[in-house]
mmCIF file of C-alpha atoms and ligand atoms in Angstrom:
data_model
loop_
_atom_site.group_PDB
_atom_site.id
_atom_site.type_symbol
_atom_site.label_atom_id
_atom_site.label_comp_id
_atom_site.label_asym_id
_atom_site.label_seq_id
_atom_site.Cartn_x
_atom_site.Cartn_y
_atom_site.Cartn_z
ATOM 1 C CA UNK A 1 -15.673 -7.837 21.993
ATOM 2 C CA UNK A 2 -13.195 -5.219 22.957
ATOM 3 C CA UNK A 3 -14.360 -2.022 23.574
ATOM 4 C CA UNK A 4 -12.390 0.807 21.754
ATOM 5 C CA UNK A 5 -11.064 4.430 23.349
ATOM 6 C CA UNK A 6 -12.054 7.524 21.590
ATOM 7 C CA UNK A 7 -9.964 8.130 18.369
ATOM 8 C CA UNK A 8 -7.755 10.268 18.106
ATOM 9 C CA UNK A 9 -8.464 14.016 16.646
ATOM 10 C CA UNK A 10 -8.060 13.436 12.634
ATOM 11 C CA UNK A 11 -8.092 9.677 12.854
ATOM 12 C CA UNK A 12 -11.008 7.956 10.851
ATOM 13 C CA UNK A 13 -10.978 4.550 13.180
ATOM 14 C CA UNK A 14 -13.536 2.715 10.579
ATOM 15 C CA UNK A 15 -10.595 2.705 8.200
ATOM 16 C CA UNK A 16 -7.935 0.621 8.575
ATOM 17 C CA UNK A 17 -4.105 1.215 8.551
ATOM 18 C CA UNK A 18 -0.877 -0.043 8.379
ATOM 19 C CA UNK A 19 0.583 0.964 11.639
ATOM 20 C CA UNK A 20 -2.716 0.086 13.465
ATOM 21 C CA UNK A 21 -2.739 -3.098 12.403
ATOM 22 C CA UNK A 22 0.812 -3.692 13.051
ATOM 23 C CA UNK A 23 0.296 -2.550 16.421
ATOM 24 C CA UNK A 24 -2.512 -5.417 16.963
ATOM 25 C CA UNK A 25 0.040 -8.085 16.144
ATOM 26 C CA UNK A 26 2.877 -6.686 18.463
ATOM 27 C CA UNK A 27 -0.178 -6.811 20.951
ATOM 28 C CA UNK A 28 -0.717 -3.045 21.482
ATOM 29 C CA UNK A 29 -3.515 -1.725 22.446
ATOM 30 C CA UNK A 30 -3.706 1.578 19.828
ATOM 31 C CA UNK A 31 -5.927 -0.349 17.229
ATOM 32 C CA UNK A 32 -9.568 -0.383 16.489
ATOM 33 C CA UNK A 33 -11.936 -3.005 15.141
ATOM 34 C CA UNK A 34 -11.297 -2.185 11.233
ATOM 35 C CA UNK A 35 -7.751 -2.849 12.133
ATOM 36 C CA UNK A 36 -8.358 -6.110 14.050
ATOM 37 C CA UNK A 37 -10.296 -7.541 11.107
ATOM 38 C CA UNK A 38 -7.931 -7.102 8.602
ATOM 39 C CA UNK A 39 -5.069 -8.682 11.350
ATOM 40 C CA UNK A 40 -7.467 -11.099 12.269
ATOM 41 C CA UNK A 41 -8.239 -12.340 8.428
ATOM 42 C CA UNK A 42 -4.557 -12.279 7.986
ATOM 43 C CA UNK A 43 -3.880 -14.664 11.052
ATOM 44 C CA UNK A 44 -6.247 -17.209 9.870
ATOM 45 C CA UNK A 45 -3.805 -17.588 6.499
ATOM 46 C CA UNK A 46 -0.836 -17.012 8.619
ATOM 47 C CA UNK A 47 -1.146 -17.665 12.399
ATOM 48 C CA UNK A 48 2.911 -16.866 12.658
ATOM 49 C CA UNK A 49 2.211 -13.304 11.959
ATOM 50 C CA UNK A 50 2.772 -11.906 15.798
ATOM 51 C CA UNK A 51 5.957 -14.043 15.877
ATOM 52 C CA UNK A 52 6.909 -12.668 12.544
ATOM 53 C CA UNK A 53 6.144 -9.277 13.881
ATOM 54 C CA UNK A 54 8.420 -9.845 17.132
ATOM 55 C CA UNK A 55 11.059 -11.314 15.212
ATOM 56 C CA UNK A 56 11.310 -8.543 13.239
ATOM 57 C CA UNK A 57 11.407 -6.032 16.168
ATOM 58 C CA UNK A 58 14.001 -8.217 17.919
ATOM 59 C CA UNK A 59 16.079 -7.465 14.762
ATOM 60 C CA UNK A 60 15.756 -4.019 15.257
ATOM 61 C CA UNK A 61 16.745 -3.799 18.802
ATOM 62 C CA UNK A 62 20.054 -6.043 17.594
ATOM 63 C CA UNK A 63 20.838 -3.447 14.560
ATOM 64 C CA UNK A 64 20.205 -0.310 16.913
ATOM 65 C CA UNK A 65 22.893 -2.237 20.299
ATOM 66 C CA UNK A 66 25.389 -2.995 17.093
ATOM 67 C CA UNK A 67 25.051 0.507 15.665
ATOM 68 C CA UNK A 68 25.771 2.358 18.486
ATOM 69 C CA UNK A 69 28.183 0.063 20.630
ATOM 70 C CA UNK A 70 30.145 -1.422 17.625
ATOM 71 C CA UNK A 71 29.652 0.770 14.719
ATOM 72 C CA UNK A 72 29.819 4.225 16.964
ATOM 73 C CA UNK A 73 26.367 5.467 15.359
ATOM 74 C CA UNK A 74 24.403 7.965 17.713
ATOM 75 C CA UNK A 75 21.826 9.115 15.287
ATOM 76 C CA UNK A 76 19.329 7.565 13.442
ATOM 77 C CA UNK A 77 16.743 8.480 10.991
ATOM 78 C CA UNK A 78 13.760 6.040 10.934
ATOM 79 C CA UNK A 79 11.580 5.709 8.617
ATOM 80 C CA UNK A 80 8.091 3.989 8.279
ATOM 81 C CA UNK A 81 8.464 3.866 12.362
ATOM 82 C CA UNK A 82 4.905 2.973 13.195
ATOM 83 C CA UNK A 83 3.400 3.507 16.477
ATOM 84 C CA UNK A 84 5.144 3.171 19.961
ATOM 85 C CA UNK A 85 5.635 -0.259 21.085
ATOM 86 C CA UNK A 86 8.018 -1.777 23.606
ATOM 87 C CA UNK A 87 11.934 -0.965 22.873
ATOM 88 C CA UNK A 88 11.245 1.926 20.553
ATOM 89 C CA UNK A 89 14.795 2.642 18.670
ATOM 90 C CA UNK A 90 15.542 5.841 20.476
ATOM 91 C CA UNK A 91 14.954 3.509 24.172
ATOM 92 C CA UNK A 92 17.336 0.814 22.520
ATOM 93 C CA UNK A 93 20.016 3.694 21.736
ATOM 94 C CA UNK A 94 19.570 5.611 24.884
ATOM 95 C CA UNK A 95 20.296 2.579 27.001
ATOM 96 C CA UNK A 96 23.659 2.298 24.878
ATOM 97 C CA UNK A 97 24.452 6.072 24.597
ATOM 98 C CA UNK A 98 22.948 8.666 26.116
ATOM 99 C CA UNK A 99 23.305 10.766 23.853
ATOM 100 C CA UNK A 100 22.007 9.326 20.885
ATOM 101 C CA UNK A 101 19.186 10.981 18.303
ATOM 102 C CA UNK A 102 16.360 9.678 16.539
ATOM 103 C CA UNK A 103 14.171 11.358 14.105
ATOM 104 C CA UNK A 104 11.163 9.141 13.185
ATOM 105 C CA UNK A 105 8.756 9.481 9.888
ATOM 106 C CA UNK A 106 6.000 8.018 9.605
ATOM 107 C CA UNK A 107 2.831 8.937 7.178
ATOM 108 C CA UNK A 108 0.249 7.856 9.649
ATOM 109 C CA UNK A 109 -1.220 10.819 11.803
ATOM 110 C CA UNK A 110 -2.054 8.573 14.867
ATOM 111 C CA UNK A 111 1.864 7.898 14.600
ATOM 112 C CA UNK A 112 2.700 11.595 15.222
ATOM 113 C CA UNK A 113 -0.094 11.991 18.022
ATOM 114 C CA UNK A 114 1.461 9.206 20.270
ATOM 115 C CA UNK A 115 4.713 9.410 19.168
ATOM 116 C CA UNK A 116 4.186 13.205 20.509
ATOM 117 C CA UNK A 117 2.783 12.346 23.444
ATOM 118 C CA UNK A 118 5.593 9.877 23.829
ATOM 119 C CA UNK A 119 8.045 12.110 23.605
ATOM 120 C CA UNK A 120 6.947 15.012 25.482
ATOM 121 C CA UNK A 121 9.248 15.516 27.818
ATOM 122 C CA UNK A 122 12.545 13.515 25.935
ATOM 123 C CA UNK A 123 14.830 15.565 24.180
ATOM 124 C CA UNK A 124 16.777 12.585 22.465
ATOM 125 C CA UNK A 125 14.022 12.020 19.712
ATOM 126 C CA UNK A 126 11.004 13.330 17.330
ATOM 127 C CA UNK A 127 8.346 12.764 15.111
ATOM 128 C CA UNK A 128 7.724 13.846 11.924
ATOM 129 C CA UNK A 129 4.758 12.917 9.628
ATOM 130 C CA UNK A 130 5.697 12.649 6.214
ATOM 131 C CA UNK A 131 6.265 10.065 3.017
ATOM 132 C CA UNK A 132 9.125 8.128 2.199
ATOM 133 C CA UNK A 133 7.754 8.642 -1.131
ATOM 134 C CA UNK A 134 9.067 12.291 -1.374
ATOM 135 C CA UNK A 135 12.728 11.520 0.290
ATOM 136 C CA UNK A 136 13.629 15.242 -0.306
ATOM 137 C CA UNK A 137 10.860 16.458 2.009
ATOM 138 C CA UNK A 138 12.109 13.977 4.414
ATOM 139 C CA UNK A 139 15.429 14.841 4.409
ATOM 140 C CA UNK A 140 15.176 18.766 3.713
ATOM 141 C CA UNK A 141 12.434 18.415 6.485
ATOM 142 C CA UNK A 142 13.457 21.562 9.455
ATOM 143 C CA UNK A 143 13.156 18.805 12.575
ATOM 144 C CA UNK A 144 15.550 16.244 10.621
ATOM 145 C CA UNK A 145 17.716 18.933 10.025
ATOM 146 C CA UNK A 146 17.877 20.154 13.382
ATOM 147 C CA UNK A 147 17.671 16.668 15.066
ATOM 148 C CA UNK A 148 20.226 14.783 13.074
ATOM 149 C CA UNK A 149 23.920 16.332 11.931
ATOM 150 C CA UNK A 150 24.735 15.233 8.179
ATOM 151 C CA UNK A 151 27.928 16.222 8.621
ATOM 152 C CA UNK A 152 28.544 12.966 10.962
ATOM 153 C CA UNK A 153 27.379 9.063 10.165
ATOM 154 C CA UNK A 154 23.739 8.452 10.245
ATOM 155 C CA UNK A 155 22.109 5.054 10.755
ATOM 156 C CA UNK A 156 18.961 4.716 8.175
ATOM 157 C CA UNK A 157 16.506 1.764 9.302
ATOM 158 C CA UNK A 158 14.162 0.996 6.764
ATOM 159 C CA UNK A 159 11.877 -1.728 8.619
ATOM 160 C CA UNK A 160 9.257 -3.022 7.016
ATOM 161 C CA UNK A 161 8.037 -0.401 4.984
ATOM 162 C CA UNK A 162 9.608 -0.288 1.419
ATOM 163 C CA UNK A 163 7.255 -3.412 0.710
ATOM 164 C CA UNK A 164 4.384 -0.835 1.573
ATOM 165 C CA UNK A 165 5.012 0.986 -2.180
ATOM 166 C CA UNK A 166 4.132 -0.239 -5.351
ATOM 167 C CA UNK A 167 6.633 -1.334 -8.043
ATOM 168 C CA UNK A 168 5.309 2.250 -9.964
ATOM 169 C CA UNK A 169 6.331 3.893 -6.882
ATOM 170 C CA UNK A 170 9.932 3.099 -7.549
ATOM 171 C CA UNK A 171 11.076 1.869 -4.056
ATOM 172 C CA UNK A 172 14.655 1.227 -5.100
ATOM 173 C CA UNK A 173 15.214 4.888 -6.348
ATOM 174 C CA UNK A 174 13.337 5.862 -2.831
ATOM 175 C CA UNK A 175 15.839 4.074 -1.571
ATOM 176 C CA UNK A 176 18.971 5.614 -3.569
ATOM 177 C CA UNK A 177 17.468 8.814 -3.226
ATOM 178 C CA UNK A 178 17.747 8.411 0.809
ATOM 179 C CA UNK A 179 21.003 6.449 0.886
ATOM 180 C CA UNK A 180 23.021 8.925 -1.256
ATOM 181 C CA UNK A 181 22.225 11.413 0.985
ATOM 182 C CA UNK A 182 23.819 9.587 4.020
ATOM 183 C CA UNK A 183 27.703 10.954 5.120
ATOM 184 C CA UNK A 184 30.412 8.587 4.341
ATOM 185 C CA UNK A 185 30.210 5.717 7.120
ATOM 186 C CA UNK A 186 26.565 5.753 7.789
ATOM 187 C CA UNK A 187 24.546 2.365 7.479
ATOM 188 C CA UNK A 188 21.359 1.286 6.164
ATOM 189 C CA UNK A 189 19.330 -1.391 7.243
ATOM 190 C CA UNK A 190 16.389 -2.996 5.546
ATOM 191 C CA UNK A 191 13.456 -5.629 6.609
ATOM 192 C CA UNK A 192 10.932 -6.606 4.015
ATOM 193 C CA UNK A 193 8.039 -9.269 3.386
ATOM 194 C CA UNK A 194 9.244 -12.320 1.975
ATOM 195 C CA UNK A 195 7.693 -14.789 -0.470
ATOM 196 C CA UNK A 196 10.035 -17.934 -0.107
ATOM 197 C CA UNK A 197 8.825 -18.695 -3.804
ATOM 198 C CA UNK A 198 9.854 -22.293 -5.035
ATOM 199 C CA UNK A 199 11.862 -23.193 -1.647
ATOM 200 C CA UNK A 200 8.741 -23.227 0.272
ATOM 201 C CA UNK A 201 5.221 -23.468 -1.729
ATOM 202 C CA UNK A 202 2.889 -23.391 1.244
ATOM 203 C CA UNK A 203 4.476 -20.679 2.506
ATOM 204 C CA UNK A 204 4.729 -19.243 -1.142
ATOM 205 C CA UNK A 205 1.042 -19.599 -1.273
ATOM 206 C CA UNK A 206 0.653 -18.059 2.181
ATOM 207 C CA UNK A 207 2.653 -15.262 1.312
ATOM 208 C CA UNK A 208 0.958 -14.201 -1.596
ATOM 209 C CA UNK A 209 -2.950 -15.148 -0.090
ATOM 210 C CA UNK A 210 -1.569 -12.436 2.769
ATOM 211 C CA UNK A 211 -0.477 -10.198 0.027
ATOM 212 C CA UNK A 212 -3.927 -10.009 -1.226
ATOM 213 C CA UNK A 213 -5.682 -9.604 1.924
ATOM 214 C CA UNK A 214 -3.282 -6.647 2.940
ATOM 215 C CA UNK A 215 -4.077 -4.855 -0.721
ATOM 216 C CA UNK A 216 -7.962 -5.160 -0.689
ATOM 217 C CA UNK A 217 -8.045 -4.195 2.618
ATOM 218 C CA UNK A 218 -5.034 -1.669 3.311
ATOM 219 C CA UNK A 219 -4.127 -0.989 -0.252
ATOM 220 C CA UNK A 220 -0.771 -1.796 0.190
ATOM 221 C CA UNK A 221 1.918 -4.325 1.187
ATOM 222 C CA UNK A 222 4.178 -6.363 -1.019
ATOM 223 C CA UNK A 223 6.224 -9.761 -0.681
ATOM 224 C CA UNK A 224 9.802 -9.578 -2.331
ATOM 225 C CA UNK A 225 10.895 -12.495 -3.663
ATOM 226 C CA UNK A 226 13.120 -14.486 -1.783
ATOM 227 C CA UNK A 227 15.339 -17.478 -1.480
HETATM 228 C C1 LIG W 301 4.688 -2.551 9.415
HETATM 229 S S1 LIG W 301 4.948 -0.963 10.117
HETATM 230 C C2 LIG W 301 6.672 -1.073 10.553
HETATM 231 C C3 LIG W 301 7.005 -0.329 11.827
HETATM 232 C C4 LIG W 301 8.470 -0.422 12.247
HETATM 233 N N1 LIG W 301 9.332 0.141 11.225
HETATM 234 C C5 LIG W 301 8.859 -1.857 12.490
HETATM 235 O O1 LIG W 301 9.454 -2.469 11.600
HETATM 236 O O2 LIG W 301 8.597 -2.380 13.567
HETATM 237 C C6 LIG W 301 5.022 0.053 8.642
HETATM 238 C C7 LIG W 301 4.913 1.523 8.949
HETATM 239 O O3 LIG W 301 5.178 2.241 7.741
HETATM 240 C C8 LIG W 301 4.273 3.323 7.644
HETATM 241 N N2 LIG W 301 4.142 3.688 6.218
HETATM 242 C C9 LIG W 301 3.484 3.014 5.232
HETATM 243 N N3 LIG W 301 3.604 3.664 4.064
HETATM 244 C C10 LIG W 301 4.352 4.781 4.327
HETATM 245 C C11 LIG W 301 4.817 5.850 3.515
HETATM 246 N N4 LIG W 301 4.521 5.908 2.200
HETATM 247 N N5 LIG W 301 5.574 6.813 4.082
HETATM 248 C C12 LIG W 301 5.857 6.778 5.420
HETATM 249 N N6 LIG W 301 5.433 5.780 6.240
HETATM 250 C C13 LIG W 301 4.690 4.791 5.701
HETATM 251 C C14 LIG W 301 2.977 2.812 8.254
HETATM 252 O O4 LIG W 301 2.132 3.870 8.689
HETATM 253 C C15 LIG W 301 3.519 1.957 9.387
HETATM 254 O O5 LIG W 301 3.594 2.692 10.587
#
């Protein structure tokens, strides 16, 4: 058995969450044994869920090198960030400008607290803790304002996290609500579950038994339906 740090200040560790989990299946070490049983559940449905997890960070690093080296983007607002892991978007940027921003959001307090401590001495990014489901307070928020010019093209990365709201939540006006805020010749990119429906019924099935494990346990977590 794996013997857990202290929690953080604020952080309930006998309740699992999002980002903590997530973190398990990237292989970091900032999870605690509610979190391992819900990734560990999951992995017995789908044992492809670290590689799924890499893959999509490996998309990441490739949106953040083309943003900045083909598509001239130095700033970047993202959103549903989760916790530090290896090639963290403001690294990926920094190695490609210097100068490049990064404002990340996340809801999770253990997010802010590492992110923080992350980020101490680094002037080229910060954390804010706050909801994607109130865009305004996101986007009105004083450390976005002050971090990211909106006067100037802004990349938006939106990585696996608009599959963490309901259909009552209204992701796609979340979404609009964000985007139309952008300056002409910013980008947005996106990353979401994916139920391969009638293309692939195992992995249909797999999809939606993961689904269910992720919304009795975490509350949350949605596949979109996908060819
Ligand atoms: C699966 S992780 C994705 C992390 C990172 N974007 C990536 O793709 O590697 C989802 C993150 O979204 C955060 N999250 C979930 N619901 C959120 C919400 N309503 N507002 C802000 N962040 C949220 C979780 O705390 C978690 O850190």
């Amino acid at each position: 058995m794996t013997r857990d740090k202290a929690a953080p200040a604020g952080i309930d560790p006998t309740i699992p969450s999002v980002a903590r989990v997530y973190d398990f299946f990237l292989g970091g070490k900032d999870n605690f044994e509610a979190d391992r049983k819900v990734a560990e559940h999951a992995l017995r449905i789908t044992p492809d869920g670290p590689a799924a997890g890499q893959a999509n960070r490996a998309f990441l690093r490739r949106v953040i090198r083309y943003l900045v080296t083909e598509a001239g983007i130095d700033q970047f607002l993202d959103i549903g960030s989760g916790l530090p892991t290896q090639g963290n978007v403001h690294e990926v940027a920094t190695e490609q400008n210097p100068k490049a921003q990064v404002v990340y959001v996340d809801n999770d307090p253990i997010v802010l607290t590492h992110g923080r401590a992350l980020l101490a001495a680094e002037g080229t990014a910060t954390v804010i803790q706050a909801d994607i489901r109130e865009p305004q307070a996101i986007l009105n928020h004083p450390d976005a304002r002050r971090f990211l010019d909106f006067d100037r093209p802004i990349g938006l990365l939106l990585f696996a996290i608009l599959h963490h709201l309901g259909d009552d939540e209204d992701p796609k006006a979340v979404a609009a609500a964000l985007i139309d805020a952008l300056p002409s010749g910013s980008y947005v990119a996106i990353s979401h579950f994916r139920d391969p429906g009638d293309r692939d019924p195992e992995g249909s099935r797999k999809a939606r038994e993961v689904e269910r494990v992720f919304n009795e346990s975490l509350g949350t977590g949605r596949a979109g339906a996908g060819g």
